[in-house]
CSV table of C-alpha atoms and ligand atoms in Angstrom, one decimal:
chain,number,residue,atom,x,y,z
A,1,MET,CA,-0.1,-0.2,0.3
A,2,ASN,CA,3.2,2.2,1.0
A,3,GLN,CA,3.4,4.8,-2.4
A,4,ASN,CA,5.4,7.2,-1.5
A,5,ASN,CA,7.0,9.5,-3.8
A,6,LEU,CA,11.1,10.0,-3.3
A,7,ASN,CA,11.0,13.0,-5.9
A,8,ILE,CA,9.4,15.2,-3.1
A,9,THR,CA,11.4,18.5,-2.6
A,10,SER,CA,10.3,22.3,-1.0
A,11,GLN,CA,8.7,23.0,-4.0
A,12,SER,CA,6.0,19.9,-4.8
A,13,PRO,CA,2.3,20.6,-4.1
A,14,ILE,CA,0.7,20.5,-0.3
A,15,GLY,CA,-2.3,18.5,-1.5
A,16,VAL,CA,-5.6,19.0,0.5
A,17,PHE,CA,-8.5,16.2,0.8
A,18,ASP,CA,-12.6,16.8,1.6
A,19,SER,CA,-15.9,14.6,0.8
A,20,GLY,CA,-16.3,17.9,-0.9
A,21,LEU,CA,-16.3,21.6,-0.8
A,22,GLY,CA,-15.9,21.8,3.3
A,23,GLY,CA,-12.1,21.7,2.8
A,24,LEU,CA,-12.0,25.0,0.6
A,25,SER,CA,-13.2,26.8,4.0
A,26,ILE,CA,-9.6,25.1,5.0
A,27,TRP,CA,-7.9,26.0,1.6
A,28,LYS,CA,-8.5,29.3,2.5
A,29,GLU,CA,-6.8,29.6,5.6
A,30,LEU,CA,-4.1,27.5,4.1
A,31,HIS,CA,-3.6,29.7,1.0
A,32,ALA,CA,-3.7,32.8,3.2
A,33,LEU,CA,-0.6,31.6,5.5
A,34,LEU,CA,0.8,30.0,2.9
A,35,PRO,CA,0.7,32.3,-0.4
A,36,ASN,CA,3.7,30.7,-2.2
A,37,GLU,CA,2.8,27.3,-1.5
A,38,ARG,CA,1.4,25.4,-4.4
A,39,THR,CA,-1.4,23.2,-3.6
A,40,ILE,CA,-4.0,20.3,-5.2
A,41,TYR,CA,-7.4,20.0,-3.8
A,42,LEU,CA,-9.4,17.0,-4.0
A,43,ALA,CA,-13.5,17.5,-3.6
A,44,ASP,CA,-14.7,13.7,-3.5
A,45,SER,CA,-18.3,15.2,-4.0
A,46,LYS,CA,-19.0,11.9,-5.9
A,47,ASN,CA,-19.0,10.1,-2.5
A,48,ALA,CA,-20.0,12.6,0.0
A,49,PRO,CA,-21.7,12.8,2.4
A,50,TYR,CA,-18.6,10.8,4.5
A,51,GLY,CA,-20.4,11.5,7.9
A,52,GLU,CA,-23.4,9.2,6.9
A,53,LYS,CA,-20.8,6.1,6.1
A,54,SER,CA,-18.7,3.2,7.7
A,55,LYS,CA,-15.7,4.0,8.9
A,56,GLN,CA,-14.2,1.1,6.6
A,57,GLU,CA,-15.9,3.4,3.6
A,58,ILE,CA,-14.2,6.6,5.0
A,59,ILE,CA,-10.8,4.4,5.0
A,60,GLU,CA,-11.2,3.7,2.0
A,61,PHE,CA,-12.4,6.9,0.4
A,62,SER,CA,-9.3,8.8,2.7
A,63,ILE,CA,-6.7,5.7,0.9
A,64,LYS,CA,-7.7,6.3,-2.7
A,65,ASN,CA,-7.4,10.4,-1.6
A,66,THR,CA,-4.0,9.9,-0.5
A,67,GLU,CA,-2.8,7.6,-3.3
A,68,TYR,CA,-4.0,10.2,-6.0
A,69,LEU,CA,-2.7,13.1,-4.2
A,70,ILE,CA,0.7,10.8,-3.3
A,71,ALA,CA,0.5,10.5,-7.1
A,72,LYS,CA,0.7,13.7,-8.2
A,73,GLY,CA,3.7,14.1,-5.8
A,74,CYS,CA,2.3,15.7,-2.8
A,75,LYS,CA,4.6,16.2,-0.2
A,76,ILE,CA,2.1,16.6,2.5
A,77,ILE,CA,-1.4,16.0,2.7
A,78,VAL,CA,-3.3,17.8,5.0
A,79,VAL,CA,-6.9,16.2,5.3
A,80,ALA,CA,-9.4,18.5,5.5
A,81,CYS,CA,-12.6,16.5,6.7
A,82,ASN,CA,-13.3,15.7,10.2
A,83,THR,CA,-15.0,12.8,9.1
A,84,ALA,CA,-11.9,11.4,7.7
A,85,THR,CA,-9.2,12.7,10.2
A,86,THR,CA,-11.5,11.2,12.6
A,87,ASN,CA,-11.7,7.7,11.5
A,88,ALA,CA,-8.9,7.1,9.1
A,89,ILE,CA,-5.6,9.2,10.3
A,90,LYS,CA,-4.4,6.6,12.2
A,91,VAL,CA,-4.8,4.2,9.2
A,92,LEU,CA,-3.1,6.6,6.8
A,93,ARG,CA,-0.1,7.7,9.1
A,94,GLU,CA,0.3,3.6,9.8
A,95,ASN,CA,0.9,3.3,6.5
A,96,TYR,CA,2.4,6.2,3.8
A,97,ASP,CA,5.5,7.9,5.3
A,98,VAL,CA,4.2,11.8,4.0
A,99,PRO,CA,3.7,13.5,6.8
A,100,PHE,CA,-0.5,14.4,7.4
A,101,ILE,CA,-2.1,17.2,8.6
A,102,GLY,CA,-5.8,16.4,10.5
A,103,ILE,CA,-8.6,18.2,11.7
A,104,GLU,CA,-10.6,17.8,14.4
A,105,PRO,CA,-13.7,19.7,16.8
A,106,ALA,CA,-11.8,22.3,18.8
A,107,ILE,CA,-12.7,21.3,21.6
A,108,LYS,CA,-10.3,21.7,23.5
A,109,SER,CA,-9.8,25.7,22.5
A,110,ALA,CA,-13.7,26.0,23.5
A,111,ALA,CA,-13.0,24.6,26.7
A,112,LEU,CA,-10.2,27.0,27.7
A,113,GLN,CA,-12.8,29.5,26.5
A,114,SER,CA,-15.9,28.3,28.0
A,115,LYS,CA,-16.9,30.2,31.4
A,116,THR,CA,-20.9,28.9,31.6
A,117,HIS,CA,-18.8,24.7,31.2
A,118,LYS,CA,-21.7,24.1,28.1
A,119,ILE,CA,-20.5,23.6,24.9
A,120,GLY,CA,-22.1,22.9,21.4
A,121,VAL,CA,-20.3,20.7,19.2
A,122,LEU,CA,-22.1,20.5,15.7
A,123,ALA,CA,-20.6,18.0,13.7
A,124,THR,CA,-21.3,14.3,11.6
A,125,LYS,CA,-22.0,11.3,12.7
A,126,GLY,CA,-19.5,9.8,11.8
A,127,THR,CA,-17.1,12.3,13.5
A,128,LEU,CA,-19.5,12.3,17.1
A,129,SER,CA,-19.2,8.4,17.2
A,130,SER,CA,-15.4,7.7,15.9
A,131,GLU,CA,-12.8,6.4,18.9
A,132,LEU,CA,-11.0,9.4,18.6
A,133,PHE,CA,-13.5,12.3,18.7
A,134,ILE,CA,-14.5,10.0,22.1
A,135,SER,CA,-11.4,9.7,23.4
A,136,THR,CA,-10.7,12.9,22.9
A,137,SER,CA,-13.7,15.0,24.4
A,138,SER,CA,-13.7,12.4,27.7
A,139,GLN,CA,-10.4,13.9,28.7
A,140,PHE,CA,-12.6,17.0,29.5
A,141,ARG,CA,-16.4,15.9,30.5
A,142,ASP,CA,-14.9,15.9,34.1
A,143,SER,CA,-15.5,19.5,33.6
A,144,GLN,CA,-17.4,20.6,30.6
A,145,ASP,CA,-21.0,19.2,29.3
A,146,PHE,CA,-20.8,19.0,25.6
A,147,ILE,CA,-24.5,19.0,23.4
A,148,GLU,CA,-23.6,17.0,21.0
A,149,VAL,CA,-25.9,17.5,17.6
A,150,VAL,CA,-25.5,15.5,13.9
A,151,GLY,CA,-25.5,18.5,11.3
A,152,LYS,CA,-27.5,16.1,9.2
A,153,GLY,CA,-28.1,17.4,5.4
A,154,LEU,CA,-26.2,20.4,6.1
A,155,VAL,CA,-23.1,19.1,3.9
A,156,GLN,CA,-25.7,17.9,0.9
A,157,LEU,CA,-27.5,21.3,1.1
A,158,ILE,CA,-24.2,22.9,0.4
A,159,GLU,CA,-22.7,20.2,-2.1
A,160,GLU,CA,-25.5,21.5,-4.1
A,161,GLY,CA,-24.8,25.4,-3.5
A,162,ARG,CA,-27.8,25.6,-1.6
A,163,ILE,CA,-26.0,27.4,1.2
A,164,ASN,CA,-29.6,29.9,1.9
A,165,GLU,CA,-31.8,27.1,2.4
A,166,THR,CA,-29.9,25.7,5.7
A,167,GLU,CA,-32.0,28.3,7.9
A,168,GLU,CA,-34.9,25.8,9.2
A,169,LEU,CA,-32.3,22.9,9.7
A,170,LEU,CA,-29.4,25.1,11.8
A,171,SER,CA,-31.9,26.6,13.5
A,172,ASN,CA,-32.9,22.7,15.3
A,173,TYR,CA,-30.0,22.0,15.1
A,174,LEU,CA,-28.6,25.1,17.4
A,175,SER,CA,-32.1,25.4,19.3
A,176,PRO,CA,-30.7,22.7,22.2
A,177,MET,CA,-27.9,24.3,22.6
A,178,LEU,CA,-29.8,27.3,23.0
A,179,LYS,CA,-31.8,26.0,25.6
A,180,ALA,CA,-28.3,24.5,27.5
A,181,ASP,CA,-26.8,27.7,27.6
A,182,VAL,CA,-23.9,27.2,25.9
A,183,ASP,CA,-21.0,30.0,25.5
A,184,ASN,CA,-19.2,28.3,22.7
A,185,ILE,CA,-20.0,26.3,19.7
A,186,VAL,CA,-17.7,24.2,18.0
A,187,LEU,CA,-18.2,23.8,13.8
A,188,GLY,CA,-17.2,19.8,14.1
A,189,CYS,CA,-17.5,20.0,9.7
A,190,SER,CA,-15.3,21.8,7.4
A,191,HIS,CA,-18.0,22.0,5.5
A,192,TYR,CA,-20.0,24.8,8.4
A,193,PRO,CA,-17.6,27.4,8.6
A,194,PHE,CA,-19.6,28.9,5.4
A,195,LEU,CA,-22.6,28.3,7.5
A,196,ILE,CA,-21.0,31.5,10.5
A,197,PRO,CA,-23.3,34.1,8.4
A,198,ILE,CA,-26.9,32.2,9.1
A,199,ILE,CA,-25.3,30.9,12.5
A,200,LYS,CA,-24.8,34.2,13.2
A,201,LYS,CA,-28.5,35.5,12.5
A,202,LEU,CA,-29.2,32.9,14.9
A,203,ILE,CA,-27.6,33.3,18.3
A,204,PRO,CA,-27.1,35.6,21.1
A,205,GLU,CA,-24.4,37.7,19.6
A,206,HIS,CA,-22.0,36.6,23.2
A,207,ILE,CA,-22.2,33.4,21.8
A,208,ASN,CA,-18.3,32.2,20.4
A,209,ILE,CA,-17.7,29.8,17.1
A,210,ILE,CA,-14.9,27.9,16.7
A,211,ASP,CA,-13.5,26.5,14.2
A,212,SER,CA,-10.3,25.3,13.5
A,213,GLY,CA,-9.1,26.2,9.8
A,214,ILE,CA,-6.6,28.5,11.5
A,215,ALA,CA,-4.4,26.1,13.7
A,216,VAL,CA,-4.8,23.5,11.0
A,217,ALA,CA,-3.3,26.2,8.3
A,218,LYS,CA,-0.6,26.6,11.6
A,219,GLN,CA,0.0,23.5,12.2
A,220,THR,CA,0.9,23.1,8.1
A,221,LYS,CA,3.3,25.2,8.2
A,222,ASN,CA,5.2,24.4,11.3
A,223,ILE,CA,5.4,20.8,10.3
A,224,LEU,CA,6.8,21.4,6.4
A,225,ASP,CA,9.5,24.0,8.1
A,226,GLN,CA,10.7,21.1,10.5
A,227,HIS,CA,10.8,18.6,7.2
A,228,GLY,CA,12.8,21.9,5.9
A,229,LEU,CA,9.4,21.4,3.2
A,230,LEU,CA,8.4,25.2,2.7
A,231,ALA,CA,8.2,27.0,-0.1
A,232,ASN,CA,10.9,28.8,-0.7
A,233,GLN,CA,10.6,30.3,-4.5
A,234,PRO,CA,7.8,31.9,-5.7
A,235,LYS,CA,5.6,29.1,-7.0
A,236,THR,CA,6.0,28.9,-10.5
A,237,THR,CA,2.6,26.5,-11.2
A,238,GLU,CA,-1.3,27.4,-10.7
A,239,ASN,CA,-3.4,26.2,-8.0
A,240,TYR,CA,-5.2,22.7,-8.7
A,241,PHE,CA,-9.0,21.9,-7.8
A,242,TYR,CA,-10.5,19.1,-8.9
A,243,THR,CA,-14.2,16.9,-8.6
A,244,ASN,CA,-14.6,14.1,-9.5
A,245,ALA,CA,-18.3,15.1,-9.5
A,246,ASN,CA,-20.0,18.3,-11.1
A,247,LEU,CA,-17.6,20.8,-12.7
A,248,LEU,CA,-19.9,23.1,-12.4
A,249,VAL,CA,-20.6,23.4,-8.7
A,250,LEU,CA,-17.3,23.8,-7.8
A,251,LYS,CA,-16.9,26.4,-10.4
A,252,GLN,CA,-20.0,28.3,-8.8
A,253,PHE,CA,-18.9,27.6,-5.4
A,254,LEU,CA,-15.5,28.7,-5.5
A,255,THR,CA,-17.1,32.1,-7.2
A,256,GLN,CA,-19.1,32.4,-4.6
A,257,ILE,CA,-16.5,31.9,-1.6
A,258,GLU,CA,-14.3,34.6,-3.9
A,259,ILE,CA,-11.1,32.0,-4.3
A,260,THR,CA,-10.3,33.4,-8.0
A,261,GLU,CA,-7.5,31.6,-9.3
A,262,GLY,CA,-6.3,28.2,-10.0
A,263,ASN,CA,-7.2,25.3,-12.3
A,264,VAL,CA,-11.0,24.1,-11.9
A,265,LEU,CA,-10.7,20.5,-13.5
A,266,PHE,CA,-13.3,17.1,-13.7
A,267,GLU,CA,-11.4,14.4,-13.3
A,268,GLU,CA,-12.2,10.6,-12.3
A,269,PHE,CA,-10.4,9.2,-8.8
B,1,LIG,N1,-16.4,18.3,5.8
B,1,LIG,C1,-16.3,16.8,6.2
B,1,LIG,C2,-16.1,17.3,7.6
B,1,LIG,O1,-15.3,17.8,8.1
B,1,LIG,C3,-17.4,15.6,5.7
B,1,LIG,C4,-18.6,15.6,5.4
B,1,LIG,C5,-19.6,15.0,5.0
B,1,LIG,O2,-18.9,14.3,4.1
B,1,LIG,O3,-20.2,14.5,5.7
B,1,LIG,O4,-16.6,15.7,8.3
């Protein structure tokens, strides 16, 4: 299974994958922090949502995406998906030498900031039921109450470019959190930062919304630096965005979220 590419240099691209469009929220933070880096983004929208799939299926999709990015010469892989990270990153790290950066619900950061010690966590079923999330959150359960809610249906709406139709679902999902007097809401799915403007309309101003995008970008920079792999010359090629589903939806979404550079392509993977 191990397919490590020996021709990696600091000019090699950063690989990023997600079940679809959500990881673009992470891509934006990566690009803001590391503008000289070449990137290859995979939107595995054909298989979205991962959050409703079995652990084994999520591992298989993650392996497929990883092998594709390694074949394209990526020097590091950012698993820009909480569901894939919490279910598959261990297997990926065991089988490939390329460094992996994952994304997990930022419950530690929420626990450090919370005064009510009631924290809302909105994430997929796959993330909330994962061993990694259960063991990480158990370290805080003595001092914090987590109000965990599965955001069923939200990813599909975002994937279909129907962000404006998420308000009713969000209102239902946020309601138990508001009733419990949370003061922090953790967005445990990389698709959800695109919903922040709608979430803000539904919650009181004092509630903090936490996502992990900036932390992932910083961690990617640190790990590249540790491996001597930070791009040291201005980049010579563009960023690439691949989808294995609807090219038009990806193009429209990129415009909507103001990503205006890069090659947007359909490919089977
Ligand atoms: N964006 C992903 C996450 O961070 C996956 C959502 C899904 O495909 O269900 O969990």
